[in-house]
Structures are given as structure tokens and as C-alpha cells.
PDB file of C-alpha atoms in Angstrom:
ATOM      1  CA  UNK A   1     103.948  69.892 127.882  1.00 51.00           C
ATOM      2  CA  UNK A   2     102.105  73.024 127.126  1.00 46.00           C
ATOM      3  CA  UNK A   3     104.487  73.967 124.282  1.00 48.00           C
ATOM      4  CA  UNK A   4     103.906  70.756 122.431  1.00 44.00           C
ATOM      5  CA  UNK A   5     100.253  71.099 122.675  1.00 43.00           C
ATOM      6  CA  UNK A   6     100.343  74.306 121.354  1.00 47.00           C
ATOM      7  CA  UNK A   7     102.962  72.998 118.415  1.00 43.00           C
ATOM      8  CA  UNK A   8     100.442  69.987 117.880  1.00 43.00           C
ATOM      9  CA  UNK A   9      97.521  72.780 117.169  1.00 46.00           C
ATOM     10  CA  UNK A  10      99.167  75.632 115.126  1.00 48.00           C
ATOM     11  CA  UNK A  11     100.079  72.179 112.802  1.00 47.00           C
ATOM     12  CA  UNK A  12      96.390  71.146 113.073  1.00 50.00           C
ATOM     13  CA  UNK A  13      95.021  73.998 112.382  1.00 50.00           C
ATOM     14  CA  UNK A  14      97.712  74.535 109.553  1.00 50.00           C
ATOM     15  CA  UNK A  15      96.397  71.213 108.309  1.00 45.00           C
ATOM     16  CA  UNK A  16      92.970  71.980 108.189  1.00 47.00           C
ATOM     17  CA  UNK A  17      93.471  75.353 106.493  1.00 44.00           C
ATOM     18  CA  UNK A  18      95.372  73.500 103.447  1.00 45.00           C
ATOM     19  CA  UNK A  19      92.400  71.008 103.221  1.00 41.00           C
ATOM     20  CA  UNK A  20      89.886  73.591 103.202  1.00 47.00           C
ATOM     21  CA  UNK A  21      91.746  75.958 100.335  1.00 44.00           C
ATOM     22  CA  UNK A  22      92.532  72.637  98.385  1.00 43.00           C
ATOM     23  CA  UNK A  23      88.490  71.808  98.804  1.00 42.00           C
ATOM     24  CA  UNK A  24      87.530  75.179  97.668  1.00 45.00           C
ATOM     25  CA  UNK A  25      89.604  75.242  94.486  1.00 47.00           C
ATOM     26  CA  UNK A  26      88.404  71.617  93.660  1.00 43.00           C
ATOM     27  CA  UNK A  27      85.050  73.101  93.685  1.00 42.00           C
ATOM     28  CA  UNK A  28      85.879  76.421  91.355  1.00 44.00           C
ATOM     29  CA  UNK A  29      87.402  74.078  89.007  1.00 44.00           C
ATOM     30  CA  UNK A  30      84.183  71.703  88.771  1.00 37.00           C
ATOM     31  CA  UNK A  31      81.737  75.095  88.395  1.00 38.00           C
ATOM     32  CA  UNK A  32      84.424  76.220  85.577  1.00 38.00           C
ATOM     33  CA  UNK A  33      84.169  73.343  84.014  1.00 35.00           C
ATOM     34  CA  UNK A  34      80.544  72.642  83.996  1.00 31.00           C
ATOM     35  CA  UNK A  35      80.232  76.567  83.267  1.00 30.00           C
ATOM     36  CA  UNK A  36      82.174  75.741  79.878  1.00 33.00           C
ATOM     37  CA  UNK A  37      79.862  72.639  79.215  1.00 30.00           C
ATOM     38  CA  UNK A  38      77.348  74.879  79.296  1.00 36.00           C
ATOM     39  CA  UNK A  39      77.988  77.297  77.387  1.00 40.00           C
ATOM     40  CA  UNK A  40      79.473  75.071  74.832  1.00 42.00           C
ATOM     41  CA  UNK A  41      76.044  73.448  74.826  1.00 55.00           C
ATOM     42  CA  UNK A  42      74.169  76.761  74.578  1.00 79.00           C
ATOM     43  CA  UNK A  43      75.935  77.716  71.506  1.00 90.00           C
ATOM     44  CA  UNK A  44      75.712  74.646  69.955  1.00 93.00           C
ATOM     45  CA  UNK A  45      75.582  75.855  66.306  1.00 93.00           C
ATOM     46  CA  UNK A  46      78.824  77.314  66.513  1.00 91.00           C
ATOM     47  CA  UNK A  47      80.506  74.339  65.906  1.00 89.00           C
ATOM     48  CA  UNK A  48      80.818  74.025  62.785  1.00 88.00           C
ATOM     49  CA  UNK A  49      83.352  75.618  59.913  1.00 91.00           C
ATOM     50  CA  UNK A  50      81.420  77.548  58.037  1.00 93.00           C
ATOM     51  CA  UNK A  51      82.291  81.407  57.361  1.00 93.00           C
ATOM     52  CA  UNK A  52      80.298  84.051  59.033  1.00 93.00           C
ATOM     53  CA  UNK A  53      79.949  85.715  55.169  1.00 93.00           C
ATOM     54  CA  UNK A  54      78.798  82.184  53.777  1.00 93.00           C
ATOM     55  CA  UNK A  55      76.187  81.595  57.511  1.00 94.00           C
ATOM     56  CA  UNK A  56      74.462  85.212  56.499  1.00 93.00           C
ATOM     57  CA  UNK A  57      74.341  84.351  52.882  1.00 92.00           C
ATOM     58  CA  UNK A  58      72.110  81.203  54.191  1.00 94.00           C
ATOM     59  CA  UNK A  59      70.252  83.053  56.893  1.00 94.00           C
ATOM     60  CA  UNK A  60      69.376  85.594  54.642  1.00 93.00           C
ATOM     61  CA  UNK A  61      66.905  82.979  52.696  1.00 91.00           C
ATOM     62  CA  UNK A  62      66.584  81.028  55.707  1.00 89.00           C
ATOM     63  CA  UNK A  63      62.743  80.903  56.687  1.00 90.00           C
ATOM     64  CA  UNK A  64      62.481  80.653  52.300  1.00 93.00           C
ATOM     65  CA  UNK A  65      64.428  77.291  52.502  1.00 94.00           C
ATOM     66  CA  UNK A  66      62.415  76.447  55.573  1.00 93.00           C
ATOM     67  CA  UNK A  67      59.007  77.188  54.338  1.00 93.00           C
ATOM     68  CA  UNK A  68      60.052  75.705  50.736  1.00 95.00           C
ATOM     69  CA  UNK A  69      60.740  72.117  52.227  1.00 95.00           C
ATOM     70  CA  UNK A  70      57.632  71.630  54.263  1.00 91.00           C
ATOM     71  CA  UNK A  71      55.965  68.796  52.856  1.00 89.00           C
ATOM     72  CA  UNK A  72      59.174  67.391  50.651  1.00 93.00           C
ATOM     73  CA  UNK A  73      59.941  63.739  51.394  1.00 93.00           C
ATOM     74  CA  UNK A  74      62.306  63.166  53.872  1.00 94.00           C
ATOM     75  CA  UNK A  75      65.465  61.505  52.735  1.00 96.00           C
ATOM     76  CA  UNK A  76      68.050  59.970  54.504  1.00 96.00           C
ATOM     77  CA  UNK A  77      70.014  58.982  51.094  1.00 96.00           C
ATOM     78  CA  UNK A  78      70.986  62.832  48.710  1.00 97.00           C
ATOM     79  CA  UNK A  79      68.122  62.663  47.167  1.00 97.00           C
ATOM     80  CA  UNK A  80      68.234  65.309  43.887  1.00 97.00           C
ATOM     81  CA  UNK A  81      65.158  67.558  43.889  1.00 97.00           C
ATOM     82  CA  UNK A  82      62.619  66.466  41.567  1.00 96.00           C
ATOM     83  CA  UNK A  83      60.231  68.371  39.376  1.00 96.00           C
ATOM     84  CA  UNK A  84      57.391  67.607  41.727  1.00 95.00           C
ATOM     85  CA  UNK A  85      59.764  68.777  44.725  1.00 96.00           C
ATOM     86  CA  UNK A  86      60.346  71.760  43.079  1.00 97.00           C
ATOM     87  CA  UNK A  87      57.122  72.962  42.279  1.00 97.00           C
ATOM     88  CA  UNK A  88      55.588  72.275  46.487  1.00 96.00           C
ATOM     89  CA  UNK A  89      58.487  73.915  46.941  1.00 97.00           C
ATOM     90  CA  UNK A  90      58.550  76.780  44.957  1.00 97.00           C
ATOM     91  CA  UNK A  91      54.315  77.236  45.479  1.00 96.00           C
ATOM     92  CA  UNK A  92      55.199  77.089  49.146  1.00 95.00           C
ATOM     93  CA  UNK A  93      57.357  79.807  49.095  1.00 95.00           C
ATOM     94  CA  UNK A  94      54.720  81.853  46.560  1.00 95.00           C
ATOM     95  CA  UNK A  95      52.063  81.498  49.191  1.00 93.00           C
ATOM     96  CA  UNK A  96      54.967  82.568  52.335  1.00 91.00           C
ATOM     97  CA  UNK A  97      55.819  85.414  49.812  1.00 93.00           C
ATOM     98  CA  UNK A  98      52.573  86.491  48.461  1.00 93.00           C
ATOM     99  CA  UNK A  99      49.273  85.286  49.976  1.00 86.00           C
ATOM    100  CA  UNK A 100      47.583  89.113  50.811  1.00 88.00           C
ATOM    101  CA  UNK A 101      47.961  89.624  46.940  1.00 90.00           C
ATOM    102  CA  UNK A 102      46.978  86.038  46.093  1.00 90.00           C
ATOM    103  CA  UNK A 103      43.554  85.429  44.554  1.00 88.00           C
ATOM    104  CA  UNK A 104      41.442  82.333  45.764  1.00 86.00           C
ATOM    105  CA  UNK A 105      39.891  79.962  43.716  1.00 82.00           C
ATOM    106  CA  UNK A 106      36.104  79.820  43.468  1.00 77.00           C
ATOM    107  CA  UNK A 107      35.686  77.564  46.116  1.00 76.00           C
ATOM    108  CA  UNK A 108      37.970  79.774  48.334  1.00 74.00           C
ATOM    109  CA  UNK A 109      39.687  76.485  49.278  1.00 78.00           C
ATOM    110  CA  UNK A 110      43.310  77.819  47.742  1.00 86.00           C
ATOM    111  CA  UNK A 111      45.694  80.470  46.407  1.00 93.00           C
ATOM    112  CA  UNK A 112      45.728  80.938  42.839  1.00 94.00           C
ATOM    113  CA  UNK A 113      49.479  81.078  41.936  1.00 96.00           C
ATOM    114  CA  UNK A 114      50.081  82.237  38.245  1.00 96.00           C
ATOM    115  CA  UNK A 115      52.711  79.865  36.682  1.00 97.00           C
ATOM    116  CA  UNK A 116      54.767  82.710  35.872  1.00 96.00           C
ATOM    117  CA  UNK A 117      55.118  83.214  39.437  1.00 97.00           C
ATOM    118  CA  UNK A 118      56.048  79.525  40.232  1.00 97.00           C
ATOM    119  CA  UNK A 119      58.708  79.837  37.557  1.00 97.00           C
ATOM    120  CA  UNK A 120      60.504  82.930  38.643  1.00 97.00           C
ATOM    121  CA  UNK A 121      60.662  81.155  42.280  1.00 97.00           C
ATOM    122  CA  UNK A 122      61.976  77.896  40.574  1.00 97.00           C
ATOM    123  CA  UNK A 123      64.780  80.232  38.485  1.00 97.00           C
ATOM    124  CA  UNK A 124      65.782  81.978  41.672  1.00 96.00           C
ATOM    125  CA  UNK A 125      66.294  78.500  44.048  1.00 97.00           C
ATOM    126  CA  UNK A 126      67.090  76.064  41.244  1.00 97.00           C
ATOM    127  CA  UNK A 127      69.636  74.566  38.840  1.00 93.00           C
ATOM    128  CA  UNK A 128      66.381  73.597  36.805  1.00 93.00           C
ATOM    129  CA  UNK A 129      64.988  75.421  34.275  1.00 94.00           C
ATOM    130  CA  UNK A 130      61.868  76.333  34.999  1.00 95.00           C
ATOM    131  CA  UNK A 131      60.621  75.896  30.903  1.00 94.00           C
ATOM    132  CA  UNK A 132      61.003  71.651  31.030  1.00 95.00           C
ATOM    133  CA  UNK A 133      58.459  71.418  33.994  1.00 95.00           C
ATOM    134  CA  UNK A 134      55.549  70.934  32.763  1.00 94.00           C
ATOM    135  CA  UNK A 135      52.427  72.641  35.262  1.00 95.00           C
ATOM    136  CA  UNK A 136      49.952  70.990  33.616  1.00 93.00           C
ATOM    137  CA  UNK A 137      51.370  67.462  35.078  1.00 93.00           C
ATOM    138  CA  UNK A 138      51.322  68.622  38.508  1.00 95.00           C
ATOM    139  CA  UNK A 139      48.665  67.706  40.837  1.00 94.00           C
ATOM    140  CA  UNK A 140      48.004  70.985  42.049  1.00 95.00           C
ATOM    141  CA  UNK A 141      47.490  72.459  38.272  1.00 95.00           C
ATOM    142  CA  UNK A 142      43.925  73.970  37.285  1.00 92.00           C
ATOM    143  CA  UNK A 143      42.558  73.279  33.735  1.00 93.00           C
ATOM    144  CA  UNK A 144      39.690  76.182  34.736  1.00 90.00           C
ATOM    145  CA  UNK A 145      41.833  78.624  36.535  1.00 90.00           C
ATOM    146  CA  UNK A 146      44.949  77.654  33.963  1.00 94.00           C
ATOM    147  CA  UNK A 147      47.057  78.119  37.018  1.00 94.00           C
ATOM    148  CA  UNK A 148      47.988  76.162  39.781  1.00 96.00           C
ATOM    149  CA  UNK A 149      45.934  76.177  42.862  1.00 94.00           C
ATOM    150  CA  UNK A 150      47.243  75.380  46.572  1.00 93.00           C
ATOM    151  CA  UNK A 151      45.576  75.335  49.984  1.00 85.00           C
ATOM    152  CA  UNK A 152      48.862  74.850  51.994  1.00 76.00           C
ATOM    153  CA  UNK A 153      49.675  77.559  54.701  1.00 72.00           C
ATOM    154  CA  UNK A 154      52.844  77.122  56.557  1.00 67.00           C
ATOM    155  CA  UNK A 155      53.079  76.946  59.970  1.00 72.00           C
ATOM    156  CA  UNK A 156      56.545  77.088  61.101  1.00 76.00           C
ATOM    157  CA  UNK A 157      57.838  74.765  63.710  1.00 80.00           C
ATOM    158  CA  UNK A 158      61.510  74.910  63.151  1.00 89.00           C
ATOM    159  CA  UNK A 159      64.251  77.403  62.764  1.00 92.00           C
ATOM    160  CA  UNK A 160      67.235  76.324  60.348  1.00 94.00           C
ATOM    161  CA  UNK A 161      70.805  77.111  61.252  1.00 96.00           C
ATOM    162  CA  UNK A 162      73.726  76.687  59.111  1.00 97.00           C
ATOM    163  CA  UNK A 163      76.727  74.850  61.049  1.00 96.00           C
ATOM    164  CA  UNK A 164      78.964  73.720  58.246  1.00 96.00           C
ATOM    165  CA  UNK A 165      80.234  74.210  54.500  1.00 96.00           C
ATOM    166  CA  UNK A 166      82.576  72.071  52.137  1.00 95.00           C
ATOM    167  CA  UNK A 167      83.237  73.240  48.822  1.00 95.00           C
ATOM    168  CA  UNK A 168      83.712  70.864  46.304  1.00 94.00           C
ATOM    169  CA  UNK A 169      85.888  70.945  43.199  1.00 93.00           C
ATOM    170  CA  UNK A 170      83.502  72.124  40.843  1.00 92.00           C
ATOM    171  CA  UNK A 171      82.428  75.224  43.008  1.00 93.00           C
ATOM    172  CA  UNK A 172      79.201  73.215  44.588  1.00 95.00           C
ATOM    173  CA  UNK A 173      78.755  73.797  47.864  1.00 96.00           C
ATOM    174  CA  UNK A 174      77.174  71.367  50.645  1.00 97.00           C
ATOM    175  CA  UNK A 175      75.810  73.232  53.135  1.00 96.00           C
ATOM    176  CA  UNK A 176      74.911  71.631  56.373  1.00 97.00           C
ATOM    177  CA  UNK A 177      72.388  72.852  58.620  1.00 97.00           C
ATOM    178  CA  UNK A 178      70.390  72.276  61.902  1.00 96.00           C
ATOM    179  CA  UNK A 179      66.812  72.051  62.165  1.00 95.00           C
ATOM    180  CA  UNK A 180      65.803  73.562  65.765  1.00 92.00           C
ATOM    181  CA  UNK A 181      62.968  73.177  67.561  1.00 90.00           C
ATOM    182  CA  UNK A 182      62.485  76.550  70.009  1.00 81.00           C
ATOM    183  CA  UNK A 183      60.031  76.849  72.258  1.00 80.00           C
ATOM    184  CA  UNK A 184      57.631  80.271  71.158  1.00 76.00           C
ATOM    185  CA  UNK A 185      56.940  80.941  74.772  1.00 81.00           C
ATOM    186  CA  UNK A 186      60.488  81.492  75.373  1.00 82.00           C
ATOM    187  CA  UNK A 187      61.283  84.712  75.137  1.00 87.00           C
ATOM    188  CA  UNK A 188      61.831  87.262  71.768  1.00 87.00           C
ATOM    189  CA  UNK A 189      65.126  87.894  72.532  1.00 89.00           C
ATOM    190  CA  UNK A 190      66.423  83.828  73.315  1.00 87.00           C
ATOM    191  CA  UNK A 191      64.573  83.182  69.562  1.00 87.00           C
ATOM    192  CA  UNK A 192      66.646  85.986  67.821  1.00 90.00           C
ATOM    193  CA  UNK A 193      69.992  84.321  69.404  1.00 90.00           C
ATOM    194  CA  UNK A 194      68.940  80.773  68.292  1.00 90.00           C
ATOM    195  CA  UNK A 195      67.131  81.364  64.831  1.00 90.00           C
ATOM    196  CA  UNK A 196      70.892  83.817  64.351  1.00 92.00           C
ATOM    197  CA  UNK A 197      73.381  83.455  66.134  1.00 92.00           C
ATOM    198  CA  UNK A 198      73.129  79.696  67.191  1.00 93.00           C
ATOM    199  CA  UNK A 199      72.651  79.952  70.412  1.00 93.00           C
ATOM    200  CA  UNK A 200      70.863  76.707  71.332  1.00 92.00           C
ATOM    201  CA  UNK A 201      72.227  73.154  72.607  1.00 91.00           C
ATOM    202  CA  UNK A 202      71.871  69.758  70.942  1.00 92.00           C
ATOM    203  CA  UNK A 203      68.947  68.566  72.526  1.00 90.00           C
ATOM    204  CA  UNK A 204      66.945  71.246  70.738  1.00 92.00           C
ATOM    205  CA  UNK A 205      67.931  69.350  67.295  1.00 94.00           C
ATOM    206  CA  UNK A 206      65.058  67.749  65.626  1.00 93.00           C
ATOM    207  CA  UNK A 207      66.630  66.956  62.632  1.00 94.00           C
ATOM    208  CA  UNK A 208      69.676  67.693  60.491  1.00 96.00           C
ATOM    209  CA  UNK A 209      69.742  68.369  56.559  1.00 96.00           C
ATOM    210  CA  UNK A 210      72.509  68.962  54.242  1.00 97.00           C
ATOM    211  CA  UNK A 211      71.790  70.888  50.849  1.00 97.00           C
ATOM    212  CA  UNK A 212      73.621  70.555  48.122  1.00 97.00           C
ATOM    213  CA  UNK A 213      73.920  73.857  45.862  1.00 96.00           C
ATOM    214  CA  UNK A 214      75.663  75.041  42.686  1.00 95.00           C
ATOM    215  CA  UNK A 215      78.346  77.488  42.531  1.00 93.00           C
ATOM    216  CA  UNK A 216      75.699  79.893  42.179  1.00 92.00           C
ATOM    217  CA  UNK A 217      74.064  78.759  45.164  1.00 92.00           C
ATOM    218  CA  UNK A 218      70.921  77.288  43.241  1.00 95.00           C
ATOM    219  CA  UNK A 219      69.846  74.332  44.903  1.00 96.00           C
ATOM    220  CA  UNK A 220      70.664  70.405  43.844  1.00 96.00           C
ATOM    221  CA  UNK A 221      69.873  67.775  46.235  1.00 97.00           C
ATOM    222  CA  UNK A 222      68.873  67.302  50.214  1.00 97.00           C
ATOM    223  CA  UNK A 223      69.738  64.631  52.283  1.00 97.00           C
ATOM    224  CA  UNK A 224      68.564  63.721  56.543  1.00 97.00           C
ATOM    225  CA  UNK A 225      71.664  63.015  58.581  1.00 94.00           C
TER     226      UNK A 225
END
């Protein structure tokens, strides 16, 4: 009688051994697994195709192309940029650029931004030339100070973050990229990793652009995804 009570408790406790380990692995797979979620999440800008030389071509204009579209319509159908478009953008990026050597206007309500300086910045971002806009047809054109005149300072909210590239048959390029939203409190270092390496999940997505650009990289047209 003894001997099968002892047989009937080595297989018990045999039993509950195999349970346990089989428990405990269940549980290292689930913490793998949500581990991988994670980290899939936290690099959520990495999922796109685009090449690493292409992502630092567009990260080295990157707060340009932010600043430039700050106030530009937002379009969910490719919109091409218009002259209008082109000059807010193109005085945005003067005044990012250039405001300590910027005069104001008498009123000291604005930047003065010599036309010549608006047209370089229009040359260097778009397909347009810069000679068949006409300043004096803008809105923010001065008669008196025979310049333009502009009282918008950017204050940026969003990081952009290139996730994708197709090139088309011509050479254009449409170049797809996130709009973040990232907390300034966090920390310098977490804000590096998002604004450039991509290191942020979806939920930080406010919005999502694609710009179309020549094969010189000059830009065409925006659309909202």
C-alpha cells in the first residue's frame, strides 16, 4: 500500500512540474510577443520602403518643408502648389531662415522680405519659376516698402518623418511622410529618435502628407491621406 502511494505522488508531483514549466513558457511567449508589439509600435516610421540615402535627403530640409507648409490649405485631393502657396511658403521659410537680419516695417508689425529673397527660396523648393509670379498680386506685397511684408512666426508643433518613396516613370518622386505630434516635455534625447530615426508609434500621427517632387526634387503637389 505504501509503494503505490508513493508511485501515485512521484506521478503527481511529475504532473504538476509539467504544468508549471508549460505555464511558464506560455507566459515568456505572451511578454515576447507583446515585447515585439511594442517595439514595432515604437518605431513606427520604419515601416515604410524608402532608402536610408533618399530619408536623409528629406530630413535634411525637413523643419524647411515643415515650416514652409504652415498655413497652406489642407488637401485631401493632390492638390498642385499654387502661386499663392508658394509665396506663404517660400516667405515662411525666409522668416525661419532669416528673421535676426530681417528689417521690420514701420509699424514693426512684420518682416520685410526683399522679393529677391522670396525668389531664390521659390527656385530652390520649386518646379516654378520664380519670374511668372507676380509679388505685386500677393496679399502680403507692399506698394511703400516695394517688398513683401509678413507678420507670421512659426511655432512648430509637428515633426515630419519620411516613411515611404515611389518613383515614377518620369523620375518624379512621391514622397510620403508622417506628421508627429511629440510631446516637448519628453525628453531631448526621445525627440532626436522620433524627429530622426522614427522612433514613435501610430498614435502619435496627427496627420499624413504625401509630396510630390520632380526628378530634381523641386516640389509639385501635396495631398492629406
Amino acid at each position: 500500500m505504501k509503494k503505490v502511494v508513493i508511485v501515485l505522488l512521484i506521478i503527481s508531483i511529475g504532473l504538476a512540474v509539467f504544468v508549471g514549466f508549460k505555464i511558464s513558457n506560455k507566459k515568456n511567449e505572451t511578454n515576447n510577443n507583446i515585447g515585439n508589439i511594442s517595439s514595432q509600435e515604437e518605431y513606427y516610421g520604419k515601416r515604410g520602403n524608402i532608402s536610408e540615402e533618399e530619408r536623409i535627403k528629406f530630413l535634411s530640409k525637413n523643419d524647411e518643408y515643415l515650416v514652409g507648409m504652415m498655413g497652406i490649405e489642407n488637401s485631401s485631393e493632390a492638390k498642385n502648389f499654387s502661386n499663392d502657396d508658394i509665396v506663404k511658403f517660400a516667405l515662411n521659410v525666409a522668416v525661419e531662415r532669416y528673421s535676426t537680419m530681417l528689417s521690420k516695417n514701420k509699424k514693426k508689425t512684420g518682416y520685410v522680405v526683399p522679393v529677391s529673397t522670396v525668389d531664390s527660396i521659390i527656385a530652390e523648393y520649386f518646379t516654378v519659376d520664380p519670374a511668372t509670379i507676380s509679388a505685386s498680386k500677393s496679399e502680403f506685397y507692399s506698394t511703400s516698402n516695394k517688398a513683401y511684408v509678413y507678420n507670421n512666426t512659426a511655432e512648430k508643433t509637428l515633426y515630419y518623418y519620411p516613411v515611404s518613396m515611389e518613383t515614377k516613370e518620369d523620375g518624379s518622386k512621391e514622397i510620403t511622410a508622417d506628421a508627429i505630434f511629440i510631446n516637448d516635455e519628453q525628453a531631448a534625447e526621445d525627440i532626436e529618435k522620433a524627429k530622426y530615426e522614427g522612433k514613435y508609434s501610430e498614435s502619435n500621427v496627427d496627420s499624413t502628407i504625401k509630396f510630390k517632387t520632380d526628378a530634381n526634387g523641386k516640389l509639385i503637389s501635396y495631398q492629406y491621406l
